[in-house]
Tab-separated table of C-alpha atoms in Angstrom:
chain	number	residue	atom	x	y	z
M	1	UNK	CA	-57.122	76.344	6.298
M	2	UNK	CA	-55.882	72.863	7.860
M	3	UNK	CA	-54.110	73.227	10.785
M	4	UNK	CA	-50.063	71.749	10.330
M	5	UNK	CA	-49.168	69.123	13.232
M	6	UNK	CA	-45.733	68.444	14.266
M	7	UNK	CA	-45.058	64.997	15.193
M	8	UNK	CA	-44.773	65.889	18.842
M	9	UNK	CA	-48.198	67.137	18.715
M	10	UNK	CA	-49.990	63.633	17.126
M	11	UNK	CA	-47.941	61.549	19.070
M	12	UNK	CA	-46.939	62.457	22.362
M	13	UNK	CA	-49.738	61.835	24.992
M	14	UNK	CA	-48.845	64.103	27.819
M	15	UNK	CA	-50.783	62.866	31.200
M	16	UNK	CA	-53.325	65.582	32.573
M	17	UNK	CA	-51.173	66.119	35.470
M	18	UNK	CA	-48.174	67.017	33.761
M	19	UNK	CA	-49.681	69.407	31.388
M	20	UNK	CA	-49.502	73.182	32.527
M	21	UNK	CA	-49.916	76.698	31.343
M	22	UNK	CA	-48.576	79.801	31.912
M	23	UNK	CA	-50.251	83.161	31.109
M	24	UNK	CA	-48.412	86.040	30.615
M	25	UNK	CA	-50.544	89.329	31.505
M	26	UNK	CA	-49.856	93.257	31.755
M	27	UNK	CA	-50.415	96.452	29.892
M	28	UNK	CA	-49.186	96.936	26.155
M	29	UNK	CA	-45.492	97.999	25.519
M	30	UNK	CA	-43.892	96.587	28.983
M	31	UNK	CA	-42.037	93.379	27.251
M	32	UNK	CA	-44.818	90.761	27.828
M	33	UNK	CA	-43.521	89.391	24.094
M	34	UNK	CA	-40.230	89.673	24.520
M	35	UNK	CA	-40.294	87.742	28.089
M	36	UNK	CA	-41.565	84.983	26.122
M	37	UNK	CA	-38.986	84.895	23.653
M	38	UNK	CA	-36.141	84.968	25.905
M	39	UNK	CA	-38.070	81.861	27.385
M	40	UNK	CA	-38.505	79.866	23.925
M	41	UNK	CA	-35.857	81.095	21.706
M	42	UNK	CA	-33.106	82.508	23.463
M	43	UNK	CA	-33.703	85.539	22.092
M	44	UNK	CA	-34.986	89.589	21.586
M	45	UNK	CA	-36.384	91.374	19.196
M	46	UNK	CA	-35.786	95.356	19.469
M	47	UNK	CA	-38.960	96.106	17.373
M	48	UNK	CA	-42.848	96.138	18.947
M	49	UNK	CA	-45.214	94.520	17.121
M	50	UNK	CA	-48.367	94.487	19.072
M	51	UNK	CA	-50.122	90.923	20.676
M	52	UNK	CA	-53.984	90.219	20.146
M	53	UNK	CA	-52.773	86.592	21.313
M	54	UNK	CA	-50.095	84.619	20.865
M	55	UNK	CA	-50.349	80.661	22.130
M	56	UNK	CA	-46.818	78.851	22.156
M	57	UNK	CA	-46.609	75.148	23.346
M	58	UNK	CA	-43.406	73.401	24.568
M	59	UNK	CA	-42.470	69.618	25.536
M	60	UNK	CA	-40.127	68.671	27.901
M	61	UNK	CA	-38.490	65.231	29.017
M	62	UNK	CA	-36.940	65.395	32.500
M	63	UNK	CA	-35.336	62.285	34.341
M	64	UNK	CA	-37.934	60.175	31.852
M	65	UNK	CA	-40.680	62.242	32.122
M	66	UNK	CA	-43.001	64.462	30.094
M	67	UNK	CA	-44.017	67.750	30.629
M	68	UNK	CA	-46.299	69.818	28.658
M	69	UNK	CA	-46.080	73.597	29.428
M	70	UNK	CA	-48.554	76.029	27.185
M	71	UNK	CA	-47.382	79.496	27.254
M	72	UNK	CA	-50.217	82.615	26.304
M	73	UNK	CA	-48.956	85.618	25.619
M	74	UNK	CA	-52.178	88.094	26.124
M	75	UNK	CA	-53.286	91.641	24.681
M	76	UNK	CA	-52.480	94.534	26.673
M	77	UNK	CA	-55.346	95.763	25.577
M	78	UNK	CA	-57.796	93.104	26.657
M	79	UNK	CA	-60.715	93.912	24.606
M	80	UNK	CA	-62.649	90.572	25.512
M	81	UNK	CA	-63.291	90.250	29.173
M	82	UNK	CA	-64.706	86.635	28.846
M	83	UNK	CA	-61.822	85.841	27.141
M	84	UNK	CA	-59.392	87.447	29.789
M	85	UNK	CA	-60.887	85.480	32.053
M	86	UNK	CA	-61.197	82.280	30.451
M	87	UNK	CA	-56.946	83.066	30.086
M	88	UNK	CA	-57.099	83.030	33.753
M	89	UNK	CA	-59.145	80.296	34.620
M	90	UNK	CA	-56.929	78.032	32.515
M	91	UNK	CA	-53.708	79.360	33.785
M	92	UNK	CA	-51.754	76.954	36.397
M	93	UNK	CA	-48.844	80.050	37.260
M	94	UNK	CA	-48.728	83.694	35.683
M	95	UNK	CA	-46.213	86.572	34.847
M	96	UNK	CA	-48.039	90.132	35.668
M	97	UNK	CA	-45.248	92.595	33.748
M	98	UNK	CA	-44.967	96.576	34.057
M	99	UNK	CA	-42.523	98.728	32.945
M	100	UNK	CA	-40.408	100.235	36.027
M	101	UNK	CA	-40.822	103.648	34.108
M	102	UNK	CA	-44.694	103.519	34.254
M	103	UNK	CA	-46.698	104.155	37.062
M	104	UNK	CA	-49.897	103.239	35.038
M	105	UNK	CA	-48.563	99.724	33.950
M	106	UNK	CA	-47.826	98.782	37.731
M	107	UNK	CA	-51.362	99.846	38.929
M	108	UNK	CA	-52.762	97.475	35.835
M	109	UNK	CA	-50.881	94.682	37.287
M	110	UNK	CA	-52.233	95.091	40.984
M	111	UNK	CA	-55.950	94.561	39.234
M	112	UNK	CA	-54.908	91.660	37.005
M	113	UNK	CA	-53.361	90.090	40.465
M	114	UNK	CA	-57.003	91.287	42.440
M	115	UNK	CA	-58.466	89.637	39.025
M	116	UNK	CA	-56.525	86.521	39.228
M	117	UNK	CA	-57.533	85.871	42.813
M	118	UNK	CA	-60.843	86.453	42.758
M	119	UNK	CA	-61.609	84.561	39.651
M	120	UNK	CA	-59.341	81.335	40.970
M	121	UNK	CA	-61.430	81.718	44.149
M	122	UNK	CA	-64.522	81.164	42.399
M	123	UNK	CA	-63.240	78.135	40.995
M	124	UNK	CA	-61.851	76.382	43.843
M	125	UNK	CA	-64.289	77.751	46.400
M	126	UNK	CA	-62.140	79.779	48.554
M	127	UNK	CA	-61.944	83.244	49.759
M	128	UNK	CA	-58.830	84.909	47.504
M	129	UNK	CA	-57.246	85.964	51.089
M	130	UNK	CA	-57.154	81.721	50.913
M	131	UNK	CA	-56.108	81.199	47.367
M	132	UNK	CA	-52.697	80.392	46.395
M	133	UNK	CA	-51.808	80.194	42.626
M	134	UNK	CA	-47.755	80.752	41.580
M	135	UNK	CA	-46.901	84.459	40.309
M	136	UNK	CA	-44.080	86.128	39.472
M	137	UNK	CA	-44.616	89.952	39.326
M	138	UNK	CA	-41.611	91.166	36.859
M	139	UNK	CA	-40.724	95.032	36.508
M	140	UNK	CA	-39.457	94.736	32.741
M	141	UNK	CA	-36.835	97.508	31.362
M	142	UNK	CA	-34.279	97.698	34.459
M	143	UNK	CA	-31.344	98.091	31.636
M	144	UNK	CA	-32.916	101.709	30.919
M	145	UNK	CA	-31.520	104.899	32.393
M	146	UNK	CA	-35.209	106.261	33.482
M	147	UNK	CA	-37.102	108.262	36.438
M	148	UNK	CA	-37.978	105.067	38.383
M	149	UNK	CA	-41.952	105.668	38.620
M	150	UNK	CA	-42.820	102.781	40.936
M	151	UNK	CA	-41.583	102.853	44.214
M	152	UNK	CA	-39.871	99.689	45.686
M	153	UNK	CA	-42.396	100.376	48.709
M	154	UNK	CA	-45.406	99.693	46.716
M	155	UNK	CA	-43.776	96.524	45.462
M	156	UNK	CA	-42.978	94.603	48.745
M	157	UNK	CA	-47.231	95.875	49.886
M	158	UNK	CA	-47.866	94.214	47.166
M	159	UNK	CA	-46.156	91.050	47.868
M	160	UNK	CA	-46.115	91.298	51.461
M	161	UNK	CA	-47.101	87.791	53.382
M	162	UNK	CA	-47.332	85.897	49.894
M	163	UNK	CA	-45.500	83.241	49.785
M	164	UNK	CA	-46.761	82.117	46.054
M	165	UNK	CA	-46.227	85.602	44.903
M	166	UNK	CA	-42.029	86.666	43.988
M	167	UNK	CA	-40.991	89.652	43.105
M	168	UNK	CA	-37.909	90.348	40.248
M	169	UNK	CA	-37.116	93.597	38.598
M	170	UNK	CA	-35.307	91.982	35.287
M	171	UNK	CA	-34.219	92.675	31.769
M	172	UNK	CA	-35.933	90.942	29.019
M	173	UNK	CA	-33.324	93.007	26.395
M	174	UNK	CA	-30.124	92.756	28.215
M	175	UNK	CA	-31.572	88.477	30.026
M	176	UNK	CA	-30.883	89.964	33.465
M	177	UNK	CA	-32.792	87.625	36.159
M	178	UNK	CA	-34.679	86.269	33.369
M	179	UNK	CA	-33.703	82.586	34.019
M	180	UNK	CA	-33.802	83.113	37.741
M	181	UNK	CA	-37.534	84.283	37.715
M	182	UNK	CA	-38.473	81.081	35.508
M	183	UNK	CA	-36.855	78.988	38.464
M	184	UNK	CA	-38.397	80.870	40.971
M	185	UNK	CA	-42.132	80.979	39.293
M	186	UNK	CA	-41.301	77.342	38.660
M	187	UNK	CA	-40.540	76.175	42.157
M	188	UNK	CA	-43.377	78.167	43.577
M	189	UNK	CA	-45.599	76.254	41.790
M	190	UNK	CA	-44.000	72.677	42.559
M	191	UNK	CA	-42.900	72.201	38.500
M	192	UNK	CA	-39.324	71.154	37.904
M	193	UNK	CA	-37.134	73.433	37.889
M	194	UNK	CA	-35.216	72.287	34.734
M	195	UNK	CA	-38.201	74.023	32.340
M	196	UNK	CA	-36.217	76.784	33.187
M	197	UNK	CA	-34.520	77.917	29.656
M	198	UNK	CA	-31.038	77.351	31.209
M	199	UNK	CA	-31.526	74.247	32.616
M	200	UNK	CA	-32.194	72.324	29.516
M	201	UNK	CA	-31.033	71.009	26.452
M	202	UNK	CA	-33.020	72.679	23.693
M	203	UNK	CA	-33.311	69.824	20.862
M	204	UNK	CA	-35.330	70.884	17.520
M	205	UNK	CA	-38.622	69.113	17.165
M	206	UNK	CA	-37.045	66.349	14.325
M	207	UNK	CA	-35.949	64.502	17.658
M	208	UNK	CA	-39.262	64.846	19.420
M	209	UNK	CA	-38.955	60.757	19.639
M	210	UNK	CA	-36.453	61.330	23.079
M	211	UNK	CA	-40.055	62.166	24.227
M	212	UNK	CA	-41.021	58.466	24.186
M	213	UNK	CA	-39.196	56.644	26.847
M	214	UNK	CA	-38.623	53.582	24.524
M	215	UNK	CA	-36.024	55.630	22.296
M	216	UNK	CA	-33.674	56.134	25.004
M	217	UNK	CA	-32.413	52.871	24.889
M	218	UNK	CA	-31.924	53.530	21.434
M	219	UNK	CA	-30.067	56.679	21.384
M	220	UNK	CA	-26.987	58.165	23.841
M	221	UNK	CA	-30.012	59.610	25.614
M	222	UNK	CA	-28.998	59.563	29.615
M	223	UNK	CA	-32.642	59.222	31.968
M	224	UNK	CA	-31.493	61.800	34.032
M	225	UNK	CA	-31.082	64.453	31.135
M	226	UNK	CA	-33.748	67.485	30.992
M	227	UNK	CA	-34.732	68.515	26.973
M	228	UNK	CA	-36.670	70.950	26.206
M	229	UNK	CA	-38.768	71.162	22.768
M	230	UNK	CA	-40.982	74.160	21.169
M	231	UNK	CA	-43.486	72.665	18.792
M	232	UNK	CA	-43.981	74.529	15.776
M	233	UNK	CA	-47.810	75.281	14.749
M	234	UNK	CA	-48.999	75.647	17.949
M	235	UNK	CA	-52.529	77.034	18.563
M	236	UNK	CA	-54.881	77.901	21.197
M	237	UNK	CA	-57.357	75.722	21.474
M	238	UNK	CA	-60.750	75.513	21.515
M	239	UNK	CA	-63.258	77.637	24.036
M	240	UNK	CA	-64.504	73.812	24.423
M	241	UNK	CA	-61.395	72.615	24.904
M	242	UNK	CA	-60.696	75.033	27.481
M	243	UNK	CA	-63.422	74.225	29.438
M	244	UNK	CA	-62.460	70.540	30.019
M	245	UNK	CA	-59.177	71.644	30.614
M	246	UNK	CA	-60.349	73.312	33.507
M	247	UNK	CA	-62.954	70.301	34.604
M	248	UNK	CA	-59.659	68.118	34.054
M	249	UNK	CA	-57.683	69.890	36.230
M	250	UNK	CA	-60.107	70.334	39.289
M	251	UNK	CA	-61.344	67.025	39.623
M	252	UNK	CA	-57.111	66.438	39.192
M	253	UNK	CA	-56.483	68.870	42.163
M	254	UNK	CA	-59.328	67.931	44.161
M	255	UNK	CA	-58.304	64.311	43.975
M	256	UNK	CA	-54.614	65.010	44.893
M	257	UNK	CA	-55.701	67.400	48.197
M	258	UNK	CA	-57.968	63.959	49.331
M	259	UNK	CA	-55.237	61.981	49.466
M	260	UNK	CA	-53.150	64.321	51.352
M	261	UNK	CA	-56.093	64.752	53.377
M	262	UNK	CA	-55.846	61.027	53.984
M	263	UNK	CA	-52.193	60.806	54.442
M	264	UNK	CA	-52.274	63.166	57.166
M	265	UNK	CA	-55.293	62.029	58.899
């Protein structure tokens, strides 16, 4: 089967530091799909269908530059450890989900956030009491009228002295504090804030060209303008491709923190 590419995706040519990805992880059933649909389409879909994997890529231009922000949507099940923590490895900010109504579902997302550290410690070579990566824990379902099982106690221990780890207790059915949690997560991890979903203009992919700078000129297209663009076709790629992601965006980080080294020496 050959794979269909959208124009954005044969001709846009995203720099490595502007590409991102963010990996949504958590047990089955808490709204880990449904998140993600608020954040590309807007909208939410009252009937569970369950996720082996979903991989979702968007574009963005903001004030003349491009973005490229790869969402994956993981398995509650997660039936292939390597590949949960390849997901992990990869991942430049996460969304743990549980549903406020299950204990079980919170406890899951206290090991995926042990998980996340420890295997993003290994990477960078720092204890995970060092480690910083952007999350946003979300407790999904606050518009049902349920026996809260998770205390708010056990939240803030959770959080407590993290300052690249936010809290929101949201409503991916009703879009309570949906948008706000995509600022937050985004600001935590030093992206703009306009890939938020309401701080955009959503555009459908035929005018992927605004991606270009050169168009602007040519169209009523202000500089300044945020637009936001979900390419159609999108898939994972490859294990390999992965890999030098990863490579990519070490040697990336390591190069930035030696500067700042240097700048403040």
């Amino acid at each position: 089967m050959i794979k269909k590419m959208s124009p954005c995706e044969t001709e846009v040519n995203v720099p490595t530091k502007n590409c991102y990805r963010m990996v949504i992880l958590g047990s089955s059933k808490v709204g880990k799909s449904a998140i993600v649909s608020r954040f590309l389409n807007s909208k939410f879909d009252d009937q569970y269908t369950p996720t082996i994997e979903d991989f979702h890529r968007k574009f963005y231009s903001i004030r003349g530059d491009i973005y490229q922000l790869d969402i994956l949507d993981t398995s509650g099940n997660h039936p292939f450890p390597a590949m949960r923590r390849l997901s992990i490895l990869t991942g430049d900010v996460f969304i743990l989900v549980f549903s406020l109504d299950n204990r079980d579902s919170f406890e899951e997302v206290q090991r995926l956030r042990q998980q996340i550290l420890e295997t993003k410690s290994c990477l960078k070579n720092k204890t995970k009491e060092n480690i910083e990566v952007p999350i946003v824990i979300c407790g999904n379902k606050s518009d049902r009228d349920f026996y809260r099982e998770v205390p708010r106690e056990k939240i803030e221990q959770l959080i407590d002295g993290d300052t690249k780890c936010a809290y929101f207790e949201i409503s991916a059915k009703r879009n309570t504090k949906v948008d706000e949690m995509f600022q937050t997560l985004f600001t935590m991890a030093k992206l703009p804030s306009e890939m938020s979903p309401d701080l955009h203009r959503k555009v459908s992919v035929q005018y992927c060209d605004i991606l270009h700078r050169k168009t602007f000129r040519s169209r009523k297209i202000k500089d300044e303008d945020a637009y936001g663009i979900v390419a159609p076709f999108a898939r994972r790629p490859s294990v390999h491709s992965d890999l030098m992601y990863i490579k990519e965006k070490t040697i990336s980080g390591a190069h930035a923190r030696d500067k700042e080294r240097c700048v403040i020496s």
